[in-house]
PDB file of C-alpha atoms in Angstrom:
ATOM      1  CA  UNK P  32      -0.050  -0.162  -0.095  1.00 34.00           C
ATOM      2  CA  UNK P  33       1.484   3.475  -0.947  1.00 44.00           C
ATOM      3  CA  UNK P  34       1.920   6.135   1.852  1.00 50.00           C
ATOM      4  CA  UNK P  35       0.237   9.235   2.080  1.00 55.00           C
ATOM      5  CA  UNK P  36       2.373  12.342   1.351  1.00 73.00           C
ATOM      6  CA  UNK P  37       1.991  15.540   3.879  1.00 74.00           C
ATOM      7  CA  UNK P  38       1.661  17.952   0.673  1.00 79.00           C
ATOM      8  CA  UNK P  39      -1.438  15.868  -0.949  1.00 85.00           C
ATOM      9  CA  UNK P  40      -2.786  15.567   2.324  1.00 87.00           C
ATOM     10  CA  UNK P  41      -2.520  19.379   2.632  1.00 90.00           C
ATOM     11  CA  UNK P  42      -3.487  20.136  -1.069  1.00 91.00           C
ATOM     12  CA  UNK P  43      -7.023  17.344  -0.332  1.00 92.00           C
ATOM     13  CA  UNK P  44      -7.989  19.572   2.928  1.00 94.00           C
ATOM     14  CA  UNK P  45      -7.469  22.902   1.475  1.00 96.00           C
ATOM     15  CA  UNK P  46      -9.469  21.919  -1.838  1.00 96.00           C
ATOM     16  CA  UNK P  47     -12.621  20.352   0.568  1.00 96.00           C
ATOM     17  CA  UNK P  48     -12.563  23.428   2.912  1.00 96.00           C
ATOM     18  CA  UNK P  49     -12.526  26.053   0.051  1.00 96.00           C
ATOM     19  CA  UNK P  50     -15.490  23.857  -1.445  1.00 96.00           C
ATOM     20  CA  UNK P  51     -17.477  23.703   1.946  1.00 96.00           C
ATOM     21  CA  UNK P  52     -17.066  27.722   2.468  1.00 95.00           C
ATOM     22  CA  UNK P  53     -18.110  28.360  -1.097  1.00 93.00           C
ATOM     23  CA  UNK P  54     -21.278  26.845  -0.492  1.00 89.00           C
ATOM     24  CA  UNK P  55     -22.555  29.108   2.258  1.00 85.00           C
ATOM     25  CA  UNK P  56     -20.247  32.412   1.864  1.00 85.00           C
ATOM     26  CA  UNK P  57     -20.176  34.753  -0.987  1.00 82.00           C
ATOM     27  CA  UNK P  58     -17.142  36.950  -2.141  1.00 83.00           C
ATOM     28  CA  UNK P  59     -18.804  40.141  -3.513  1.00 88.00           C
ATOM     29  CA  UNK P  60     -19.420  43.845  -2.187  1.00 92.00           C
ATOM     30  CA  UNK P  61     -23.088  43.157  -0.776  1.00 94.00           C
ATOM     31  CA  UNK P  62     -22.210  39.990   1.343  1.00 92.00           C
ATOM     32  CA  UNK P  63     -18.587  41.939   2.691  1.00 93.00           C
ATOM     33  CA  UNK P  64     -21.488  44.616   3.567  1.00 96.00           C
ATOM     34  CA  UNK P  65     -23.891  42.521   5.015  1.00 96.00           C
ATOM     35  CA  UNK P  66     -21.142  40.532   7.342  1.00 97.00           C
ATOM     36  CA  UNK P  67     -19.642  44.003   8.172  1.00 97.00           C
ATOM     37  CA  UNK P  68     -23.173  44.980   9.259  1.00 98.00           C
ATOM     38  CA  UNK P  69     -23.702  41.915  11.035  1.00 98.00           C
ATOM     39  CA  UNK P  70     -20.761  41.563  12.952  1.00 98.00           C
ATOM     40  CA  UNK P  71     -20.484  45.472  14.099  1.00 98.00           C
ATOM     41  CA  UNK P  72     -24.406  45.524  14.936  1.00 98.00           C
ATOM     42  CA  UNK P  73     -24.244  42.547  16.967  1.00 97.00           C
ATOM     43  CA  UNK P  74     -21.252  43.352  18.823  1.00 97.00           C
ATOM     44  CA  UNK P  75     -22.302  46.707  19.588  1.00 97.00           C
ATOM     45  CA  UNK P  76     -25.649  45.524  21.153  1.00 96.00           C
ATOM     46  CA  UNK P  77     -23.380  43.111  23.092  1.00 96.00           C
ATOM     47  CA  UNK P  78     -20.966  45.953  23.816  1.00 96.00           C
ATOM     48  CA  UNK P  79     -23.687  47.862  25.665  1.00 94.00           C
ATOM     49  CA  UNK P  80     -25.598  44.738  27.472  1.00 92.00           C
ATOM     50  CA  UNK P  81     -21.861  43.625  29.122  1.00 94.00           C
ATOM     51  CA  UNK P  82     -20.808  46.976  29.878  1.00 91.00           C
ATOM     52  CA  UNK P  83     -24.446  48.460  31.146  1.00 90.00           C
ATOM     53  CA  UNK P  84     -26.337  45.604  32.585  1.00 88.00           C
ATOM     54  CA  UNK P  85     -23.346  43.552  33.941  1.00 92.00           C
ATOM     55  CA  UNK P  86     -20.102  44.025  35.821  1.00 93.00           C
ATOM     56  CA  UNK P  87     -17.399  43.154  33.296  1.00 96.00           C
ATOM     57  CA  UNK P  88     -13.695  42.843  33.700  1.00 97.00           C
ATOM     58  CA  UNK P  89     -11.757  42.029  30.930  1.00 98.00           C
ATOM     59  CA  UNK P  90      -7.720  41.105  31.359  1.00 98.00           C
ATOM     60  CA  UNK P  91      -5.301  41.463  28.887  1.00 98.00           C
ATOM     61  CA  UNK P  92      -7.320  42.959  26.572  1.00 98.00           C
ATOM     62  CA  UNK P  93      -5.306  45.796  24.979  1.00 98.00           C
ATOM     63  CA  UNK P  94      -2.496  43.111  24.231  1.00 98.00           C
ATOM     64  CA  UNK P  95      -4.917  40.994  22.693  1.00 99.00           C
ATOM     65  CA  UNK P  96      -6.212  43.635  20.339  1.00 98.00           C
ATOM     66  CA  UNK P  97      -2.838  44.830  19.279  1.00 98.00           C
ATOM     67  CA  UNK P  98      -1.904  41.067  18.521  1.00 98.00           C
ATOM     68  CA  UNK P  99      -5.292  40.985  16.425  1.00 98.00           C
ATOM     69  CA  UNK P 100      -4.195  44.200  14.597  1.00 98.00           C
ATOM     70  CA  UNK P 101      -0.854  42.721  14.019  1.00 98.00           C
ATOM     71  CA  UNK P 102      -2.005  39.589  12.906  1.00 98.00           C
ATOM     72  CA  UNK P 103      -4.619  40.890   9.975  1.00 98.00           C
ATOM     73  CA  UNK P 104      -1.920  42.972   8.747  1.00 96.00           C
ATOM     74  CA  UNK P 105       1.048  40.303   8.894  1.00 98.00           C
ATOM     75  CA  UNK P 106      -1.601  37.329   7.674  1.00 97.00           C
ATOM     76  CA  UNK P 107      -0.663  35.693  10.602  1.00 98.00           C
ATOM     77  CA  UNK P 108      -3.129  32.795  11.534  1.00 99.00           C
ATOM     78  CA  UNK P 109      -4.840  33.056  14.787  1.00 99.00           C
ATOM     79  CA  UNK P 110      -6.551  30.109  17.011  1.00 99.00           C
ATOM     80  CA  UNK P 111      -8.299  31.155  20.151  1.00 99.00           C
ATOM     81  CA  UNK P 112     -10.137  28.511  22.368  1.00 99.00           C
ATOM     82  CA  UNK P 113     -12.093  29.398  25.530  1.00 98.00           C
ATOM     83  CA  UNK P 114     -14.067  27.302  27.777  1.00 96.00           C
ATOM     84  CA  UNK P 115     -17.984  27.072  26.773  1.00 94.00           C
ATOM     85  CA  UNK P 116     -20.192  28.528  29.588  1.00 92.00           C
ATOM     86  CA  UNK P 117     -23.479  29.916  27.898  1.00 91.00           C
ATOM     87  CA  UNK P 118     -25.291  29.698  24.210  1.00 89.00           C
ATOM     88  CA  UNK P 119     -24.295  33.602  24.024  1.00 91.00           C
ATOM     89  CA  UNK P 120     -20.422  33.605  24.724  1.00 95.00           C
ATOM     90  CA  UNK P 121     -18.920  34.485  21.264  1.00 96.00           C
ATOM     91  CA  UNK P 122     -21.133  37.731  20.989  1.00 96.00           C
ATOM     92  CA  UNK P 123     -21.054  38.630  24.449  1.00 96.00           C
ATOM     93  CA  UNK P 124     -17.205  37.949  24.787  1.00 98.00           C
ATOM     94  CA  UNK P 125     -16.421  39.867  21.502  1.00 98.00           C
ATOM     95  CA  UNK P 126     -18.675  42.550  22.299  1.00 97.00           C
ATOM     96  CA  UNK P 127     -17.192  43.628  26.023  1.00 97.00           C
ATOM     97  CA  UNK P 128     -13.410  42.886  24.482  1.00 98.00           C
ATOM     98  CA  UNK P 129     -13.022  44.279  20.909  1.00 98.00           C
ATOM     99  CA  UNK P 130     -13.023  47.889  19.803  1.00 98.00           C
ATOM    100  CA  UNK P 131     -15.869  49.041  17.244  1.00 97.00           C
ATOM    101  CA  UNK P 132     -13.141  49.369  14.573  1.00 97.00           C
ATOM    102  CA  UNK P 133     -12.369  45.426  14.711  1.00 98.00           C
ATOM    103  CA  UNK P 134     -16.513  44.362  14.868  1.00 98.00           C
ATOM    104  CA  UNK P 135     -17.052  46.551  11.578  1.00 96.00           C
ATOM    105  CA  UNK P 136     -13.931  44.821   9.919  1.00 97.00           C
ATOM    106  CA  UNK P 137     -14.431  41.144   8.646  1.00 97.00           C
ATOM    107  CA  UNK P 138     -11.348  40.666   7.695  1.00 96.00           C
ATOM    108  CA  UNK P 139      -9.906  41.487  10.945  1.00 98.00           C
ATOM    109  CA  UNK P 140     -12.626  39.681  12.969  1.00 98.00           C
ATOM    110  CA  UNK P 141     -12.913  36.008  14.085  1.00 98.00           C
ATOM    111  CA  UNK P 142     -14.469  32.902  12.253  1.00 98.00           C
ATOM    112  CA  UNK P 143     -16.057  30.451  14.643  1.00 98.00           C
ATOM    113  CA  UNK P 144     -17.267  27.057  14.350  1.00 96.00           C
ATOM    114  CA  UNK P 145     -21.265  26.936  15.321  1.00 94.00           C
ATOM    115  CA  UNK P 146     -23.324  23.995  15.805  1.00 93.00           C
ATOM    116  CA  UNK P 147     -25.455  23.127  12.781  1.00 93.00           C
ATOM    117  CA  UNK P 148     -28.213  22.369  14.428  1.00 89.00           C
ATOM    118  CA  UNK P 149     -28.474  24.933  16.627  1.00 89.00           C
ATOM    119  CA  UNK P 150     -27.424  27.862  14.084  1.00 92.00           C
ATOM    120  CA  UNK P 151     -28.456  26.568  10.922  1.00 93.00           C
ATOM    121  CA  UNK P 152     -31.647  25.416  11.302  1.00 92.00           C
ATOM    122  CA  UNK P 153     -33.735  27.971   9.212  1.00 94.00           C
ATOM    123  CA  UNK P 154     -33.024  29.823   5.757  1.00 94.00           C
ATOM    124  CA  UNK P 155     -33.032  32.975   7.829  1.00 95.00           C
ATOM    125  CA  UNK P 156     -30.594  31.518  10.604  1.00 95.00           C
ATOM    126  CA  UNK P 157     -28.253  29.975   7.455  1.00 95.00           C
ATOM    127  CA  UNK P 158     -27.888  33.529   6.219  1.00 95.00           C
ATOM    128  CA  UNK P 159     -27.542  35.570   9.406  1.00 96.00           C
ATOM    129  CA  UNK P 160     -24.717  33.461  10.569  1.00 96.00           C
ATOM    130  CA  UNK P 161     -22.921  32.944   7.325  1.00 96.00           C
ATOM    131  CA  UNK P 162     -22.740  36.755   7.342  1.00 97.00           C
ATOM    132  CA  UNK P 163     -21.563  36.790  11.245  1.00 97.00           C
ATOM    133  CA  UNK P 164     -18.854  34.223   9.894  1.00 98.00           C
ATOM    134  CA  UNK P 165     -20.193  31.341  11.303  1.00 97.00           C
ATOM    135  CA  UNK P 166     -19.090  27.933   9.893  1.00 97.00           C
ATOM    136  CA  UNK P 167     -21.984  25.085  10.350  1.00 96.00           C
ATOM    137  CA  UNK P 168     -20.199  22.157  12.037  1.00 96.00           C
ATOM    138  CA  UNK P 169     -21.789  18.677  12.815  1.00 93.00           C
ATOM    139  CA  UNK P 170     -22.057  17.304  16.025  1.00 87.00           C
ATOM    140  CA  UNK P 171     -23.089  13.779  17.746  1.00 81.00           C
ATOM    141  CA  UNK P 172     -20.728  11.651  16.075  1.00 81.00           C
ATOM    142  CA  UNK P 173     -19.793  13.496  13.012  1.00 88.00           C
ATOM    143  CA  UNK P 174     -16.159  13.751  14.418  1.00 91.00           C
ATOM    144  CA  UNK P 175     -13.226  16.203  13.377  1.00 94.00           C
ATOM    145  CA  UNK P 176     -12.542  14.614   9.966  1.00 94.00           C
ATOM    146  CA  UNK P 177     -15.793  16.454   8.235  1.00 96.00           C
ATOM    147  CA  UNK P 178     -15.756  19.522   5.862  1.00 96.00           C
ATOM    148  CA  UNK P 179     -16.407  22.309   8.638  1.00 97.00           C
ATOM    149  CA  UNK P 180     -13.090  21.647   9.920  1.00 98.00           C
ATOM    150  CA  UNK P 181     -11.412  21.668   6.590  1.00 98.00           C
ATOM    151  CA  UNK P 182     -12.913  24.954   5.984  1.00 98.00           C
ATOM    152  CA  UNK P 183     -11.422  26.404   9.425  1.00 98.00           C
ATOM    153  CA  UNK P 184      -8.032  24.891   8.458  1.00 98.00           C
ATOM    154  CA  UNK P 185      -8.379  26.574   4.407  1.00 98.00           C
ATOM    155  CA  UNK P 186      -9.398  30.253   6.490  1.00 98.00           C
ATOM    156  CA  UNK P 187      -6.209  29.542   8.576  1.00 98.00           C
ATOM    157  CA  UNK P 188      -4.045  29.151   5.339  1.00 97.00           C
ATOM    158  CA  UNK P 189      -5.304  32.777   4.264  1.00 97.00           C
ATOM    159  CA  UNK P 190      -4.031  34.031   7.712  1.00 98.00           C
ATOM    160  CA  UNK P 191      -7.225  34.475   9.334  1.00 98.00           C
ATOM    161  CA  UNK P 192      -8.405  34.201  12.972  1.00 99.00           C
ATOM    162  CA  UNK P 193     -10.575  31.301  14.120  1.00 99.00           C
ATOM    163  CA  UNK P 194     -12.233  30.781  17.171  1.00 99.00           C
ATOM    164  CA  UNK P 195     -13.234  27.613  19.081  1.00 98.00           C
ATOM    165  CA  UNK P 196     -15.035  25.976  21.995  1.00 97.00           C
ATOM    166  CA  UNK P 197     -13.091  22.673  21.947  1.00 96.00           C
ATOM    167  CA  UNK P 198     -15.625  21.677  24.647  1.00 93.00           C
ATOM    168  CA  UNK P 199     -18.375  21.137  22.026  1.00 90.00           C
ATOM    169  CA  UNK P 200     -21.089  21.585  23.991  1.00 87.00           C
ATOM    170  CA  UNK P 201     -22.075  24.118  26.527  1.00 88.00           C
ATOM    171  CA  UNK P 202     -20.843  22.959  29.777  1.00 86.00           C
ATOM    172  CA  UNK P 203     -22.672  24.492  33.179  1.00 85.00           C
ATOM    173  CA  UNK P 204     -21.524  21.352  35.751  1.00 79.00           C
ATOM    174  CA  UNK P 205     -22.889  22.053  39.259  1.00 73.00           C
ATOM    175  CA  UNK P 206     -20.571  21.695  42.339  1.00 69.00           C
ATOM    176  CA  UNK P 207     -18.157  20.389  43.068  1.00 70.00           C
ATOM    177  CA  UNK P 208     -17.291  20.712  39.393  1.00 74.00           C
ATOM    178  CA  UNK P 209     -18.367  23.887  38.601  1.00 76.00           C
ATOM    179  CA  UNK P 210     -15.447  25.844  36.667  1.00 78.00           C
ATOM    180  CA  UNK P 211     -14.417  22.701  35.340  1.00 82.00           C
ATOM    181  CA  UNK P 212     -13.897  21.578  31.685  1.00 86.00           C
ATOM    182  CA  UNK P 213     -14.969  18.857  29.551  1.00 86.00           C
ATOM    183  CA  UNK P 214     -12.436  17.208  27.549  1.00 86.00           C
ATOM    184  CA  UNK P 215     -10.759  18.964  24.645  1.00 93.00           C
ATOM    185  CA  UNK P 216     -12.397  17.525  21.680  1.00 94.00           C
ATOM    186  CA  UNK P 217      -9.981  16.850  18.093  1.00 96.00           C
ATOM    187  CA  UNK P 218     -11.164  19.289  16.114  1.00 97.00           C
ATOM    188  CA  UNK P 219      -9.065  21.867  17.664  1.00 98.00           C
ATOM    189  CA  UNK P 220      -6.076  19.072  17.229  1.00 98.00           C
ATOM    190  CA  UNK P 221      -6.553  19.189  13.501  1.00 98.00           C
ATOM    191  CA  UNK P 222      -6.502  23.399  13.352  1.00 98.00           C
ATOM    192  CA  UNK P 223      -3.272  23.333  15.059  1.00 98.00           C
ATOM    193  CA  UNK P 224      -1.745  20.293  13.196  1.00 97.00           C
ATOM    194  CA  UNK P 225      -3.114  20.862  10.063  1.00 97.00           C
ATOM    195  CA  UNK P 226      -2.815  24.581   9.085  1.00 97.00           C
ATOM    196  CA  UNK P 227      -0.509  25.029   6.497  1.00 95.00           C
ATOM    197  CA  UNK P 228       0.876  28.181   8.159  1.00 94.00           C
ATOM    198  CA  UNK P 229       1.838  27.861  11.673  1.00 97.00           C
ATOM    199  CA  UNK P 230      -0.928  29.931  14.007  1.00 98.00           C
ATOM    200  CA  UNK P 231      -0.604  31.510  17.024  1.00 99.00           C
ATOM    201  CA  UNK P 232      -2.881  30.017  19.785  1.00 99.00           C
ATOM    202  CA  UNK P 233      -4.197  31.929  22.314  1.00 99.00           C
ATOM    203  CA  UNK P 234      -6.217  30.443  25.405  1.00 99.00           C
ATOM    204  CA  UNK P 235      -9.299  32.414  26.710  1.00 99.00           C
ATOM    205  CA  UNK P 236     -10.873  31.610  29.516  1.00 97.00           C
ATOM    206  CA  UNK P 237     -14.172  33.480  31.287  1.00 96.00           C
ATOM    207  CA  UNK P 238     -16.675  32.978  33.848  1.00 93.00           C
ATOM    208  CA  UNK P 239     -19.726  34.527  34.743  1.00 92.00           C
ATOM    209  CA  UNK P 240     -21.943  34.239  31.952  1.00 91.00           C
ATOM    210  CA  UNK P 241     -23.673  30.896  32.852  1.00 89.00           C
ATOM    211  CA  UNK P 242     -25.636  32.878  35.580  1.00 86.00           C
ATOM    212  CA  UNK P 243     -26.783  35.198  32.741  1.00 85.00           C
ATOM    213  CA  UNK P 244     -27.888  32.441  30.461  1.00 85.00           C
ATOM    214  CA  UNK P 245     -28.077  29.185  32.923  1.00 82.00           C
ATOM    215  CA  UNK P 246     -29.196  26.111  30.658  1.00 77.00           C
ATOM    216  CA  UNK P 247     -31.979  24.964  33.407  1.00 74.00           C
ATOM    217  CA  UNK P 248     -33.394  28.716  33.464  1.00 71.00           C
ATOM    218  CA  UNK P 249     -37.256  28.016  34.317  1.00 65.00           C
ATOM    219  CA  UNK P 250     -37.849  31.964  34.104  1.00 56.00           C
ATOM    220  CA  UNK P 251     -36.253  35.140  32.382  1.00 56.00           C
ATOM    221  CA  UNK P 252     -35.760  38.634  32.610  1.00 53.00           C
ATOM    222  CA  UNK P 253     -35.588  40.054  29.534  1.00 48.00           C
ATOM    223  CA  UNK P 254     -34.678  36.796  27.743  1.00 52.00           C
ATOM    224  CA  UNK P 255     -31.957  36.035  30.504  1.00 62.00           C
ATOM    225  CA  UNK P 256     -30.967  35.399  34.210  1.00 63.00           C
ATOM    226  CA  UNK P 257     -29.380  37.623  36.596  1.00 68.00           C
ATOM    227  CA  UNK P 258     -28.503  41.261  36.224  1.00 76.00           C
ATOM    228  CA  UNK P 259     -25.319  43.008  37.451  1.00 84.00           C
ATOM    229  CA  UNK P 260     -23.298  39.409  37.362  1.00 88.00           C
ATOM    230  CA  UNK P 261     -19.551  39.943  38.046  1.00 93.00           C
ATOM    231  CA  UNK P 262     -18.171  38.415  34.720  1.00 95.00           C
ATOM    232  CA  UNK P 263     -14.797  37.874  33.951  1.00 97.00           C
ATOM    233  CA  UNK P 264     -12.822  37.032  30.832  1.00 98.00           C
ATOM    234  CA  UNK P 265      -9.057  36.687  30.848  1.00 98.00           C
ATOM    235  CA  UNK P 266      -7.198  36.612  27.498  1.00 99.00           C
ATOM    236  CA  UNK P 267      -3.771  34.540  27.732  1.00 98.00           C
ATOM    237  CA  UNK P 268      -0.316  35.121  26.097  1.00 98.00           C
ATOM    238  CA  UNK P 269       0.242  32.457  23.112  1.00 98.00           C
ATOM    239  CA  UNK P 270       0.668  29.117  23.784  1.00 98.00           C
ATOM    240  CA  UNK P 271       4.708  28.024  23.179  1.00 98.00           C
ATOM    241  CA  UNK P 272       5.187  27.849  19.740  1.00 97.00           C
ATOM    242  CA  UNK P 273       8.277  25.344  19.640  1.00 98.00           C
ATOM    243  CA  UNK P 274       5.675  22.879  21.466  1.00 98.00           C
ATOM    244  CA  UNK P 275       3.251  23.073  19.201  1.00 98.00           C
ATOM    245  CA  UNK P 276       5.754  22.842  16.343  1.00 98.00           C
ATOM    246  CA  UNK P 277       7.266  19.638  17.912  1.00 98.00           C
ATOM    247  CA  UNK P 278       3.344  18.594  17.611  1.00 98.00           C
ATOM    248  CA  UNK P 279       3.361  19.603  14.137  1.00 97.00           C
ATOM    249  CA  UNK P 280       6.638  17.726  12.941  1.00 95.00           C
ATOM    250  CA  UNK P 281       5.616  14.416  14.653  1.00 95.00           C
ATOM    251  CA  UNK P 282       2.431  14.713  13.056  1.00 94.00           C
ATOM    252  CA  UNK P 283       3.673  15.169   9.806  1.00 92.00           C
ATOM    253  CA  UNK P 284       5.842  12.381  10.101  1.00 90.00           C
ATOM    254  CA  UNK P 285       2.963  10.316  11.162  1.00 90.00           C
ATOM    255  CA  UNK P 286       1.188  11.012   7.942  1.00 87.00           C
ATOM    256  CA  UNK P 287       4.118  10.308   5.818  1.00 84.00           C
ATOM    257  CA  UNK P 288       4.321   6.773   7.376  1.00 76.00           C
ATOM    258  CA  UNK P 289       0.374   6.018   6.728  1.00 74.00           C
ATOM    259  CA  UNK P 290      -0.797   4.437   4.337  1.00 68.00           C
ATOM    260  CA  UNK P 291      -3.385   6.623   2.260  1.00 65.00           C
ATOM    261  CA  UNK P 292      -3.632   9.146   4.626  1.00 64.00           C
ATOM    262  CA  UNK P 293      -5.378   7.221   6.899  1.00 73.00           C
ATOM    263  CA  UNK P 294      -6.331   8.409  10.222  1.00 77.00           C
ATOM    264  CA  UNK P 295      -4.135   5.398  12.332  1.00 82.00           C
ATOM    265  CA  UNK P 296      -3.244   4.946  15.983  1.00 87.00           C
ATOM    266  CA  UNK P 297      -0.732   7.104  16.028  1.00 90.00           C
ATOM    267  CA  UNK P 298      -2.027  10.122  14.646  1.00 91.00           C
ATOM    268  CA  UNK P 299      -4.735   9.756  17.114  1.00 92.00           C
ATOM    269  CA  UNK P 300      -2.508   9.998  19.646  1.00 94.00           C
ATOM    270  CA  UNK P 301      -0.930  12.839  18.598  1.00 96.00           C
ATOM    271  CA  UNK P 302      -4.360  14.414  18.169  1.00 96.00           C
ATOM    272  CA  UNK P 303      -5.365  13.258  21.816  1.00 94.00           C
ATOM    273  CA  UNK P 304      -2.165  14.875  23.344  1.00 96.00           C
ATOM    274  CA  UNK P 305      -2.484  18.389  21.548  1.00 98.00           C
ATOM    275  CA  UNK P 306      -6.185  18.659  22.270  1.00 96.00           C
ATOM    276  CA  UNK P 307      -5.069  17.941  26.279  1.00 93.00           C
ATOM    277  CA  UNK P 308      -2.103  20.175  26.039  1.00 96.00           C
ATOM    278  CA  UNK P 309      -4.412  23.160  24.736  1.00 97.00           C
ATOM    279  CA  UNK P 310      -6.868  22.427  27.727  1.00 94.00           C
ATOM    280  CA  UNK P 311      -4.039  22.766  29.997  1.00 92.00           C
ATOM    281  CA  UNK P 312      -3.329  26.160  28.542  1.00 96.00           C
ATOM    282  CA  UNK P 313      -6.736  27.103  29.681  1.00 95.00           C
ATOM    283  CA  UNK P 314      -6.800  25.671  32.859  1.00 91.00           C
ATOM    284  CA  UNK P 315      -3.198  27.170  33.776  1.00 93.00           C
ATOM    285  CA  UNK P 316      -5.174  30.756  32.447  1.00 96.00           C
ATOM    286  CA  UNK P 317      -7.479  30.146  34.999  1.00 94.00           C
ATOM    287  CA  UNK P 318      -5.607  29.178  38.195  1.00 92.00           C
ATOM    288  CA  UNK P 319      -3.524  32.373  37.238  1.00 94.00           C
ATOM    289  CA  UNK P 320      -6.174  34.860  37.309  1.00 94.00           C
ATOM    290  CA  UNK P 321      -8.400  33.128  39.779  1.00 90.00           C
ATOM    291  CA  UNK P 322      -6.169  30.871  42.035  1.00 86.00           C
ATOM    292  CA  UNK P 323      -8.519  30.471  44.492  1.00 78.00           C
ATOM    293  CA  UNK P 324     -11.107  28.663  42.634  1.00 73.00           C
ATOM    294  CA  UNK P 325     -10.931  24.742  43.673  1.00 62.00           C
ATOM    295  CA  UNK P 326      -9.424  23.452  41.058  1.00 63.00           C
ATOM    296  CA  UNK P 327      -9.924  19.447  39.659  1.00 63.00           C
ATOM    297  CA  UNK P 328      -8.982  20.440  36.072  1.00 58.00           C
ATOM    298  CA  UNK P 329      -5.845  18.047  36.514  1.00 63.00           C
ATOM    299  CA  UNK P 330      -7.888  15.309  38.003  1.00 69.00           C
ATOM    300  CA  UNK P 331      -7.197  12.798  34.880  1.00 71.00           C
ATOM    301  CA  UNK P 332     -11.380  11.533  34.947  1.00 71.00           C
ATOM    302  CA  UNK P 333     -12.232  14.741  33.899  1.00 70.00           C
ATOM    303  CA  UNK P 334      -9.886  14.667  30.481  1.00 66.00           C
ATOM    304  CA  UNK P 335     -11.735  11.026  29.642  1.00 69.00           C
ATOM    305  CA  UNK P 336     -14.908  10.841  27.625  1.00 67.00           C
ATOM    306  CA  UNK P 337     -16.832   8.223  29.135  1.00 70.00           C
ATOM    307  CA  UNK P 338     -16.622  10.161  32.592  1.00 69.00           C
ATOM    308  CA  UNK P 339     -18.544  12.791  31.081  1.00 66.00           C
ATOM    309  CA  UNK P 340     -20.943  10.270  29.527  1.00 63.00           C
ATOM    310  CA  UNK P 341     -23.023  10.431  33.056  1.00 57.00           C
ATOM    311  CA  UNK P 342     -23.146  13.380  34.051  1.00 52.00           C
ATOM    312  CA  UNK P 343     -25.042  12.557  37.100  1.00 41.00           C
ATOM    313  CA  UNK P 344     -21.739  13.434  39.515  1.00 41.00           C
ATOM    314  CA  UNK P 345     -21.908  16.593  38.317  1.00 45.00           C
ATOM    315  CA  UNK P 346     -25.601  17.299  38.338  1.00 48.00           C
ATOM    316  CA  UNK P 347     -26.691  16.383  41.700  1.00 40.00           C
ATOM    317  CA  UNK P 348     -29.530  18.306  43.212  1.00 43.00           C
ATOM    318  CA  UNK P 349     -30.262  18.558  46.505  1.00 41.00           C
ATOM    319  CA  UNK P 350     -27.164  18.019  48.401  1.00 44.00           C
ATOM    320  CA  UNK P 351     -24.576  20.150  49.924  1.00 48.00           C
ATOM    321  CA  UNK P 352     -20.761  20.926  48.603  1.00 49.00           C
ATOM    322  CA  UNK P 353     -19.560  18.571  50.766  1.00 54.00           C
ATOM    323  CA  UNK P 354     -22.020  15.794  50.018  1.00 53.00           C
ATOM    324  CA  UNK P 355     -21.598  16.321  46.280  1.00 47.00           C
ATOM    325  CA  UNK P 356     -17.940  16.039  46.620  1.00 50.00           C
ATOM    326  CA  UNK P 357     -18.293  13.014  48.447  1.00 56.00           C
ATOM    327  CA  UNK P 358     -20.676  11.200  45.773  1.00 51.00           C
ATOM    328  CA  UNK P 359     -18.490  12.248  43.225  1.00 50.00           C
ATOM    329  CA  UNK P 360     -15.269  10.810  44.905  1.00 54.00           C
ATOM    330  CA  UNK P 361     -13.324  13.855  45.601  1.00 50.00           C
ATOM    331  CA  UNK P 362     -11.041  14.084  48.074  1.00 42.00           C
TER     332      UNK P 362
END
């Protein structure tokens, strides 16, 4: 059986990604104007919401915006990764963090991966989220080797900024696991390993929005939960480029030795280790700014998919925090 060359794999990925992007994005003046209007309008509303109705603190905002400005100028691809605590993380975080000049400039704004079953159910939603630079990703078994991830890799090849929520779902665990993360999925690994141009990878940690838009909300005021909620958003420094380069080199060597580019055990192992490395980057950012928080993120169980398949240990109601710890087996 012939081995698969990296160059062939890269070309095939970019071709699939471009074909997928062409299905729901247009590159004409009207589409660009609508994209600018959509991003600016949503971002401006989010900015007012976060600054007037809640107590929002953003750490390292200036440094992050300077990096985004420079990356657009240099056509340097950027990947941002964040924990996913509410359905409105994306617009609210950027509304609180980005200047209006960035919100109104699609070429500088992020592209993001959005759940097809949530954001693209109707033609109107498809148009809205497409103008908002959202790529429809399939969940529930589609896996990382799908056209949406190819499309994100294609955008990185163009020097764009791609934002991802590697947990794949909104994650609002109760005590004692509040603030922990689900395991990170392999789509983020593909973005880092397969981007033809090495990307800057920036961790982001957010807390507080789970109280604004709780998943179990039974009643709401103006469509959401608590007002004047303390919300914190922390931007980290880019992760170690040398470590990421080592992962990329290891992946290329593994691909060169695979038969017909098949995803063998060695490639799966690399993907798993990259996802874990990225998750720990977000964990370390959280502990840097919020060291007093109880930290179970280094508990190996939390990086095991089977642990989260039955979330009774993280959603037990009616128990004290100590009782929940005991039930969850946490010392």
